[in-house]
Amino acid sequence: MNKILLNLISAAGLFIAPAAVAGPVVVQPKDFKIDKTNTTIYISSEILLDSLNKGTNREEWITPVIKNGADSLELPAVVVAGRNRYYQAQRYRIPEKKNIQLHLMSSSSMGVNYSTNVPYEKWMNGARLSFRVDHKGCCGDDFKPTEIVPYKIIEFDSERSSFKPTFNWITPQAEAVKQRELRGQAFIDFPVNKIVIYPDYRRNTIELAKIQATIDSVHNDKDITINALSIKGFASPEGPWDNNVRLAKGRTAALKTYVEQLYHFSPDFIATSYDPEDWGGLRAYVEKSNITNREEILTLIDSDLEPDAKNAKLENTYPEQYKFLLANVYPALRHSDYRIEYTIRSYSDPAEILTLAKTKPQNLSLQEFFLAAKTLEPGSQEYNDLFETAVRMYPASEVANLNAANVAMDRGDLVGAERYLAKAGDTPDAIYARGILCALNNDYTAARDYFRQAARLKVADAPAALDQLDELEK
């Protein structure tokens, strides 16, 4: 990875000529790094600030600017704000809306971490990097003249050789049928011993809307076919077993009828089942808790006692714990679990896939993401975004993580690449990619070990990678 050589205007720090209203803010980058790939500049630094104008309604805007002749680019600003301005900006989501990095002013001297990346353009070679400092008061009004802190980029070091990776992109296996499912859990409140749903009762409006939103997400999509819908109702362990059977069965049937009336499903389309007493849910809670007599209570839950006897013994043997569980855990054991099974049609038109990647990425298979990527320029922003979306949709996929790692390395995000490679498995191509990451981090010893493994596993590009390391180390 090529490095941009930087030249500080002053070895002691970057100081600005005094302003008319108050003394200058001292801006001093520390450990400033600018790395370049073929397509991206990656910038990181700690920026030390001194002589800040403290005040709850004051803001200091430090904006890095790259300029070369008529060409210029403003990078995301660092904003150090007093207490009132900071919390107001948070409340109105100013950092997201204006793409700034917001920090709370803690003293007149402080340091902030800064990182960003921008697409590389040829005019940036030899450009000047400066920091524009704007001082704002109440309502964003300027209370001092703008200050400019120059920071010169000399040139890209084209003489220095660095490792040039050849990435292996993995084609995902196509799905014959795109079968998916959605699962959810609702907590419908019923009056004591009733099995009739009252939509306005307690939190039922919210819980019923949750079910409806889940079904609507697939029911209203013309590319999706719902194949099955199932509901399983649970009751909590307190009370007689026979009555809990009646409640679980009747309340599940009531929810089925409610959904059928909303969507006009046929009477036999929704499958139902029930569990009169959710001892499994109770056990899961107790196992993860630090409740007193935890092990004894788990042993009791796992015993072969009849449900009514088990609940009675729990209440009589551990009355304090039972009182806590009854008030805080048992209500959550009265729930309805639902599952929707559906299929999504296949897509073959790259243009349609690219549109769906922005609007309905959940409809796409990994193979469809890859199909569209082949029509884009490798390393372009759209190309990178497509692989990033794919791994977001399939976070457990080794193939998606491996391709995302390649994208991250290509744009110089080696930290992100390491995170993806941790979930990329141990295939020959994943081993080869770990070698690339080590080489880009200048750890040629580790890179050589990975490339040798990959070569033994018949990765075609591994021998050439080893030869390249030999050349770099001459």
Coordinates of C-alpha atoms in Angstrom, one line a residue:
M1 CA 0.0 0.0 0.0
N2 CA 1.5 3.3 -1.1
K3 CA 2.0 5.9 1.6
I4 CA 1.4 9.6 1.2
L5 CA 4.4 11.6 2.5
L6 CA 3.3 14.3 4.8
N7 CA 5.2 17.5 5.8
L8 CA 4.3 19.4 8.9
I9 CA 4.6 23.2 8.6
S10 CA 6.0 23.3 12.1
A11 CA 7.7 20.5 13.9
A12 CA 6.3 21.8 17.2
G13 CA 2.8 21.9 16.0
L14 CA 0.6 23.9 13.6
F15 CA -0.1 27.3 14.9
I16 CA -2.3 30.0 13.4
A17 CA -1.7 33.7 13.3
P18 CA -3.6 35.4 16.2
A19 CA -7.2 36.3 15.3
A20 CA -8.8 39.7 16.1
V21 CA -11.3 38.5 18.7
A22 CA -9.4 35.9 20.7
G23 CA -6.3 33.7 20.6
P24 CA -5.9 31.0 17.9
V25 CA -6.9 27.4 18.4
V26 CA -3.8 25.2 18.1
V27 CA -4.4 22.2 15.8
Q28 CA -1.7 19.6 15.9
P29 CA -2.2 16.2 14.2
K30 CA -0.5 13.3 15.9
D31 CA 0.4 10.0 14.3
F32 CA -1.3 11.2 11.1
K33 CA -1.5 8.5 8.4
I34 CA -2.8 8.6 4.9
D35 CA -2.8 5.3 3.0
K36 CA -3.6 4.8 -0.7
T37 CA -5.0 2.0 -2.7
N38 CA -5.9 2.1 -6.3
T39 CA -9.3 3.5 -5.6
T40 CA -9.3 5.0 -2.0
I41 CA -7.4 7.2 0.4
Y42 CA -7.7 6.1 4.0
I43 CA -7.0 8.8 6.6
S44 CA -6.5 8.4 10.4
S45 CA -5.0 10.6 13.1
E46 CA -5.3 11.9 16.6
I47 CA -5.9 15.6 16.4
L48 CA -4.7 17.6 19.5
L49 CA -6.5 20.8 20.1
D50 CA -5.4 23.6 22.4
S51 CA -6.7 27.1 23.3
L52 CA -10.3 26.0 22.7
N53 CA -12.9 28.7 23.4
K54 CA -14.9 27.1 26.2
G55 CA -18.6 27.8 26.7
T56 CA -21.8 25.7 26.7
N57 CA -23.0 27.3 23.4
R58 CA -19.6 27.4 21.6
E59 CA -18.5 25.1 18.8
E60 CA -15.1 24.6 17.1
W61 CA -15.4 23.1 13.5
I62 CA -12.2 21.6 12.3
T63 CA -12.6 20.7 8.6
P64 CA -9.7 19.0 6.7
V65 CA -9.6 20.2 3.1
I66 CA -7.6 18.7 0.2
K67 CA -6.9 21.3 -2.5
N68 CA -4.8 21.2 -5.7
G69 CA -5.4 24.2 -8.0
A70 CA -9.0 24.4 -8.9
D71 CA -9.7 21.0 -7.5
S72 CA -10.7 20.6 -3.8
L73 CA -12.5 18.3 -1.5
E74 CA -13.8 18.9 2.1
L75 CA -13.5 15.9 4.4
P76 CA -16.0 15.3 7.2
A77 CA -15.5 17.9 9.9
V78 CA -14.6 17.3 13.6
V79 CA -16.9 19.4 15.8
V80 CA -16.0 20.1 19.4
A81 CA -19.0 21.5 21.1
G82 CA -19.9 22.9 24.5
R83 CA -22.5 21.0 26.6
N84 CA -25.7 22.7 25.3
R85 CA -24.6 22.6 21.6
Y86 CA -23.4 19.0 21.9
Y87 CA -26.7 17.6 23.3
Q88 CA -28.8 19.7 21.0
A89 CA -26.8 18.2 18.0
Q90 CA -27.3 14.7 19.4
R91 CA -31.0 15.3 19.8
Y92 CA -31.5 16.5 16.2
R93 CA -29.1 13.9 14.8
I94 CA -26.8 16.6 13.3
P95 CA -23.8 14.2 13.1
E96 CA -25.7 11.9 10.7
K97 CA -27.3 14.7 8.7
K98 CA -24.2 16.8 8.2
N99 CA -21.6 13.9 8.2
I100 CA -19.5 15.3 11.1
Q101 CA -17.6 13.7 13.9
L102 CA -19.0 15.3 17.1
H103 CA -17.2 15.5 20.4
L104 CA -18.1 17.0 23.8
M105 CA -15.7 19.8 24.8
S106 CA -14.1 18.7 28.0
S107 CA -11.4 21.4 28.5
S108 CA -9.5 24.0 26.7
S109 CA -7.0 21.3 25.6
M110 CA -8.1 17.9 24.4
G111 CA -7.4 15.3 21.7
V112 CA -9.9 13.6 19.4
N113 CA -9.5 10.5 17.2
Y114 CA -10.3 11.1 13.5
S115 CA -10.7 8.6 10.6
T116 CA -12.3 8.7 7.2
N117 CA -11.8 7.4 3.7
V118 CA -12.5 9.1 0.3
P119 CA -12.3 7.9 -3.3
Y120 CA -8.8 8.6 -4.8
E121 CA -8.5 10.9 -7.7
K122 CA -5.4 11.7 -9.7
W123 CA -5.5 15.4 -8.9
M124 CA -4.9 14.6 -5.2
N125 CA -1.3 13.6 -5.9
G126 CA 0.7 16.7 -4.8
A127 CA -2.4 18.4 -3.3
R128 CA -2.2 20.5 -0.2
L129 CA -4.0 19.3 3.0
S130 CA -5.2 22.1 5.3
F131 CA -7.4 22.4 8.3
R132 CA -10.1 25.1 8.3
V133 CA -11.1 26.1 11.8
D134 CA -14.5 27.8 12.2
H135 CA -15.6 29.3 15.5
K136 CA -19.3 29.3 16.2
G137 CA -21.5 30.6 19.0
C138 CA -25.2 30.5 19.8
C139 CA -27.4 29.6 16.9
G140 CA -24.3 28.7 14.8
D141 CA -23.2 32.4 14.3
D142 CA -19.5 32.9 13.7
F143 CA -17.8 34.8 16.5
K144 CA -14.3 34.8 15.1
P145 CA -12.7 34.8 11.6
T146 CA -12.0 31.5 10.0
E147 CA -8.5 30.2 10.6
I148 CA -6.5 28.1 8.2
V149 CA -3.9 25.6 9.3
P150 CA -1.8 24.4 6.4
Y151 CA -0.5 20.8 6.2
K152 CA 1.3 19.9 2.9
I153 CA 1.1 16.6 1.1
I154 CA 4.3 16.4 -0.9
E155 CA 3.7 13.4 -3.2
F156 CA 2.8 9.8 -3.5
D157 CA 5.9 7.6 -3.1
S158 CA 5.9 5.8 -6.5
E159 CA 9.4 4.5 -6.0
R160 CA 8.6 2.3 -3.0
S161 CA 7.5 -1.2 -3.9
S162 CA 4.7 -2.7 -2.0
F163 CA 2.7 -5.9 -2.1
K164 CA 0.2 -5.9 -5.0
P165 CA -2.5 -8.5 -4.2
T166 CA -4.5 -10.6 -6.6
F167 CA -7.8 -11.3 -5.1
N168 CA -9.8 -14.5 -5.5
W169 CA -13.5 -13.8 -5.7
I170 CA -15.7 -16.7 -4.7
T171 CA -18.9 -17.4 -6.7
P172 CA -21.7 -18.4 -4.3
Q173 CA -23.6 -21.5 -5.1
A174 CA -27.0 -20.8 -6.7
E175 CA -30.1 -21.8 -4.8
A176 CA -32.6 -24.0 -6.8
V177 CA -35.4 -22.6 -4.7
K178 CA -35.1 -19.5 -2.5
Q179 CA -36.8 -20.7 0.6
R180 CA -36.9 -18.4 3.6
E181 CA -38.7 -18.0 6.9
L182 CA -39.6 -15.3 9.4
R183 CA -40.1 -16.0 13.1
G184 CA -41.6 -13.8 15.7
Q185 CA -43.0 -13.7 19.2
A186 CA -46.0 -11.8 20.5
F187 CA -47.3 -11.3 24.0
I188 CA -51.1 -11.0 23.7
D189 CA -52.8 -10.0 27.0
F190 CA -56.1 -11.7 27.9
P191 CA -58.3 -10.9 30.9
V192 CA -58.0 -13.5 33.6
N193 CA -59.2 -16.9 32.4
K194 CA -60.5 -15.4 29.1
I195 CA -59.7 -16.7 25.6
V196 CA -61.1 -13.8 23.6
I197 CA -58.8 -11.2 22.0
Y198 CA -59.5 -7.6 22.8
P199 CA -57.3 -5.6 20.4
D200 CA -57.4 -2.5 22.6
Y201 CA -56.6 -4.3 25.9
R202 CA -53.3 -3.3 27.5
R203 CA -50.5 -3.6 25.0
N204 CA -52.4 -5.7 22.4
T205 CA -52.5 -2.9 19.9
I206 CA -48.7 -3.0 19.7
E207 CA -48.3 -6.8 19.9
L208 CA -51.0 -7.4 17.2
A209 CA -49.4 -4.8 15.0
K210 CA -46.1 -6.6 15.3
I211 CA -47.6 -9.8 13.9
Q212 CA -49.3 -7.9 11.1
A213 CA -46.1 -6.0 10.2
T214 CA -44.2 -9.3 9.9
I215 CA -46.9 -10.9 7.6
D216 CA -47.2 -7.7 5.6
S217 CA -43.5 -7.7 4.9
V218 CA -43.9 -10.7 2.7
H219 CA -47.7 -10.8 1.9
N220 CA -47.5 -7.4 0.1
D221 CA -44.5 -8.4 -2.1
K222 CA -45.5 -9.6 -5.5
D223 CA -42.2 -11.6 -5.8
I224 CA -43.0 -13.6 -2.7
T225 CA -45.2 -16.6 -2.2
I226 CA -46.3 -17.6 1.4
N227 CA -46.3 -21.3 1.7
A228 CA -47.1 -21.9 5.3
L229 CA -48.0 -20.0 8.5
S230 CA -47.9 -21.5 12.0
I231 CA -48.8 -20.3 15.5
K232 CA -47.8 -21.9 18.7
G233 CA -49.3 -20.7 22.0
F234 CA -47.8 -21.0 25.4
A235 CA -49.2 -20.5 28.9
S236 CA -47.2 -20.1 32.1
P237 CA -46.9 -22.9 34.8
E238 CA -49.0 -21.3 37.6
G239 CA -52.6 -22.6 38.0
P240 CA -54.1 -26.1 37.4
W241 CA -52.8 -28.0 34.4
D242 CA -56.3 -28.6 32.9
N243 CA -57.1 -24.9 33.0
N244 CA -53.8 -24.1 31.4
V245 CA -54.5 -26.5 28.6
R246 CA -57.8 -24.7 28.0
L247 CA -56.2 -21.3 28.0
A248 CA -53.2 -22.2 25.7
K249 CA -55.5 -24.0 23.2
G250 CA -58.2 -21.4 23.2
R251 CA -56.0 -18.4 23.0
T252 CA -54.0 -19.9 20.2
A253 CA -57.3 -20.5 18.3
A254 CA -58.4 -17.0 19.0
L255 CA -55.2 -15.6 17.5
K256 CA -55.5 -17.8 14.4
T257 CA -59.0 -16.5 13.9
Y258 CA -57.8 -12.9 14.2
V259 CA -55.1 -13.4 11.6
E260 CA -57.5 -15.3 9.2
Q261 CA -60.0 -12.4 9.4
L262 CA -57.2 -9.9 8.5
Y263 CA -55.8 -11.7 5.5
H264 CA -58.6 -14.1 4.5
F265 CA -56.4 -17.1 4.6
S266 CA -58.3 -20.4 4.1
P267 CA -59.4 -22.0 7.4
D268 CA -56.8 -24.8 7.1
F269 CA -53.9 -22.6 6.0
I270 CA -52.7 -21.6 9.4
A271 CA -51.3 -24.5 11.5
T272 CA -51.6 -24.3 15.3
S273 CA -50.1 -26.0 18.3
Y274 CA -49.8 -25.2 21.9
D275 CA -47.8 -25.8 25.1
P276 CA -50.0 -25.6 28.3
E277 CA -47.0 -24.6 30.5
D278 CA -43.7 -23.2 29.2
W279 CA -41.4 -24.9 31.6
G280 CA -38.7 -24.7 29.0
G281 CA -38.8 -20.9 28.9
L282 CA -38.7 -20.9 32.7
R283 CA -35.7 -23.2 32.8
A284 CA -33.8 -21.0 30.2
Y285 CA -34.3 -17.9 32.4
V286 CA -33.2 -19.6 35.6
E287 CA -30.2 -21.2 34.0
K288 CA -28.9 -17.7 32.9
S289 CA -29.8 -16.0 36.1
N290 CA -28.0 -15.7 39.5
I291 CA -31.1 -16.4 41.5
T292 CA -30.7 -17.9 44.9
N293 CA -30.9 -21.7 45.0
R294 CA -30.4 -21.7 41.2
E295 CA -29.1 -25.3 40.9
E296 CA -31.8 -26.7 43.2
I297 CA -34.6 -24.9 41.2
L298 CA -33.1 -26.3 38.0
T299 CA -33.2 -29.8 39.4
L300 CA -36.8 -29.3 40.4
I301 CA -37.7 -28.1 37.0
D302 CA -36.0 -31.1 35.4
S303 CA -37.7 -33.6 37.7
D304 CA -40.4 -36.0 36.7
L305 CA -43.0 -34.5 39.0
E306 CA -46.4 -33.8 37.5
P307 CA -46.8 -30.2 36.5
D308 CA -49.2 -29.2 39.3
A309 CA -47.0 -30.9 41.9
K310 CA -43.9 -29.3 40.5
N311 CA -45.3 -25.8 40.6
A312 CA -46.6 -26.3 44.1
K313 CA -43.2 -27.6 45.3
L314 CA -41.5 -24.6 43.7
E315 CA -43.9 -22.2 45.5
N316 CA -43.6 -23.9 48.9
T317 CA -39.9 -24.7 48.9
Y318 CA -38.6 -21.5 47.5
P319 CA -41.3 -18.9 48.3
E320 CA -39.2 -15.8 47.8
Q321 CA -37.8 -17.0 44.5
Y322 CA -41.2 -18.1 43.4
K323 CA -42.7 -14.7 44.2
F324 CA -40.0 -13.1 42.1
L325 CA -40.5 -15.5 39.2
L326 CA -44.3 -15.1 39.3
A327 CA -44.0 -11.3 39.0
N328 CA -41.1 -10.9 36.7
V329 CA -40.8 -14.1 34.6
Y330 CA -44.1 -15.9 34.3
P331 CA -45.8 -13.1 32.3
A332 CA -43.2 -13.5 29.5
L333 CA -44.0 -17.3 29.4
R334 CA -47.5 -16.5 28.1
H335 CA -46.6 -15.9 24.5
S336 CA -47.5 -16.8 20.9
D337 CA -44.7 -17.9 18.6
Y338 CA -45.3 -17.6 14.9
R339 CA -43.4 -18.7 11.8
I340 CA -43.9 -17.8 8.1
E341 CA -42.4 -20.0 5.4
Y342 CA -42.1 -18.5 1.9
T343 CA -40.3 -18.6 -1.4
I344 CA -38.9 -15.7 -3.4
R345 CA -38.7 -15.7 -7.2
S346 CA -35.2 -15.8 -8.8
Y347 CA -33.7 -12.7 -10.5
S348 CA -31.4 -12.8 -13.5
D349 CA -31.4 -9.2 -14.8
P350 CA -28.3 -7.4 -13.3
A351 CA -30.1 -4.0 -13.5
E352 CA -33.1 -5.3 -11.5
I353 CA -30.7 -6.9 -9.0
L354 CA -28.8 -3.6 -8.5
T355 CA -32.1 -1.8 -7.9
L356 CA -33.3 -4.5 -5.4
A357 CA -29.9 -4.3 -3.6
K358 CA -30.9 -0.7 -2.6
T359 CA -34.6 -1.3 -2.0
K360 CA -35.2 -5.0 -1.0
P361 CA -31.8 -6.6 -0.5
Q362 CA -33.4 -9.3 1.6
N363 CA -35.0 -10.7 -1.6
L364 CA -31.6 -11.5 -3.1
S365 CA -29.5 -14.6 -2.9
L366 CA -25.7 -14.4 -2.6
Q367 CA -25.4 -15.8 -6.1
E368 CA -27.6 -12.9 -7.4
F369 CA -25.5 -10.3 -5.6
F370 CA -22.4 -11.8 -7.3
L371 CA -24.2 -11.9 -10.7
A372 CA -24.8 -8.2 -10.6
A373 CA -21.2 -7.5 -9.3
K374 CA -19.7 -9.0 -12.4
T375 CA -21.3 -6.1 -14.4
L376 CA -19.6 -3.4 -12.3
E377 CA -16.1 -2.1 -12.3
P378 CA -14.0 -3.8 -9.6
G379 CA -13.1 -1.4 -6.9
S380 CA -15.8 1.1 -7.8
Q381 CA -18.0 2.4 -5.0
E382 CA -21.1 0.6 -6.3
Y383 CA -19.1 -2.6 -6.6
N384 CA -17.9 -2.3 -3.0
D385 CA -21.3 -1.4 -1.7
L386 CA -22.8 -4.4 -3.3
F387 CA -20.5 -6.9 -1.5
E388 CA -21.0 -4.9 1.8
T389 CA -24.8 -5.3 1.4
A390 CA -24.4 -9.0 0.6
V391 CA -22.5 -9.7 3.8
R392 CA -25.0 -7.6 5.8
M393 CA -27.8 -9.8 4.5
Y394 CA -25.8 -13.0 5.1
P395 CA -23.6 -12.3 8.1
A396 CA -22.9 -16.0 8.8
S397 CA -21.9 -16.9 5.2
E398 CA -18.3 -17.8 4.8
V399 CA -18.4 -16.9 1.1
A400 CA -20.0 -13.5 1.8
N401 CA -17.4 -12.7 4.5
L402 CA -14.5 -13.7 2.3
N403 CA -15.6 -11.6 -0.6
A404 CA -16.3 -8.7 1.8
A405 CA -12.8 -9.1 3.2
N406 CA -11.4 -8.8 -0.4
V407 CA -13.4 -5.5 -0.9
A408 CA -12.1 -4.2 2.5
M409 CA -8.5 -5.0 1.6
D410 CA -8.8 -3.4 -1.8
R411 CA -10.0 -0.1 -0.3
G412 CA -7.4 -0.2 2.4
D413 CA -9.6 -1.1 5.4
L414 CA -7.4 -3.7 6.9
V415 CA -9.2 -3.7 10.2
G416 CA -12.5 -4.4 8.6
A417 CA -10.9 -7.1 6.4
E418 CA -9.6 -8.9 9.6
R419 CA -13.1 -8.8 11.1
Y420 CA -14.6 -10.4 7.9
L421 CA -11.8 -13.0 7.6
A422 CA -12.5 -14.2 11.2
K423 CA -15.8 -15.5 9.8
A424 CA -14.6 -16.6 6.4
G425 CA -13.8 -20.2 7.4
D426 CA -10.7 -22.2 6.6
T427 CA -11.1 -23.0 2.9
P428 CA -7.9 -22.7 0.8
D429 CA -9.1 -19.3 -0.6
A430 CA -9.7 -18.0 3.0
I431 CA -6.1 -19.1 3.9
Y432 CA -4.8 -17.3 0.8
A433 CA -6.8 -14.1 1.7
R434 CA -5.3 -14.2 5.2
G435 CA -1.9 -14.2 3.5
I436 CA -2.8 -11.1 1.6
L437 CA -3.9 -9.4 4.8
C438 CA -0.6 -10.2 6.4
A439 CA 1.4 -9.0 3.4
L440 CA -0.6 -5.7 3.3
N441 CA 0.3 -5.3 7.0
N442 CA 4.0 -5.8 6.1
D443 CA 4.1 -9.0 8.1
Y444 CA 5.8 -11.0 5.3
T445 CA 6.8 -13.9 7.6
A446 CA 3.2 -14.7 8.5
A447 CA 2.1 -14.0 4.9
R448 CA 4.6 -16.5 3.6
D449 CA 3.3 -19.2 5.9
Y450 CA -0.3 -18.6 4.7
F451 CA 0.7 -18.6 1.0
R452 CA 2.7 -21.8 1.4
Q453 CA -0.4 -23.5 2.9
A454 CA -2.5 -22.1 0.1
A455 CA -0.1 -23.3 -2.5
R456 CA -0.1 -26.8 -1.0
L457 CA -3.9 -26.7 -1.3
K458 CA -3.7 -25.8 -5.0
V459 CA -4.7 -22.1 -4.8
A460 CA -3.5 -21.0 -8.3
D461 CA -2.3 -17.5 -7.3
A462 CA -0.4 -18.5 -4.2
P463 CA 3.0 -19.3 -5.9
A464 CA 3.0 -15.9 -7.6
A465 CA 2.3 -14.3 -4.2
L466 CA 5.3 -16.1 -2.8
D467 CA 7.5 -14.9 -5.7
Q468 CA 6.3 -11.4 -5.1
L469 CA 7.4 -11.6 -1.5
D470 CA 10.8 -12.8 -2.6
E471 CA 11.2 -9.8 -4.8
L472 CA 10.1 -7.4 -2.1
E473 CA 12.6 -8.8 0.4
K474 CA 15.6 -8.7 -1.9

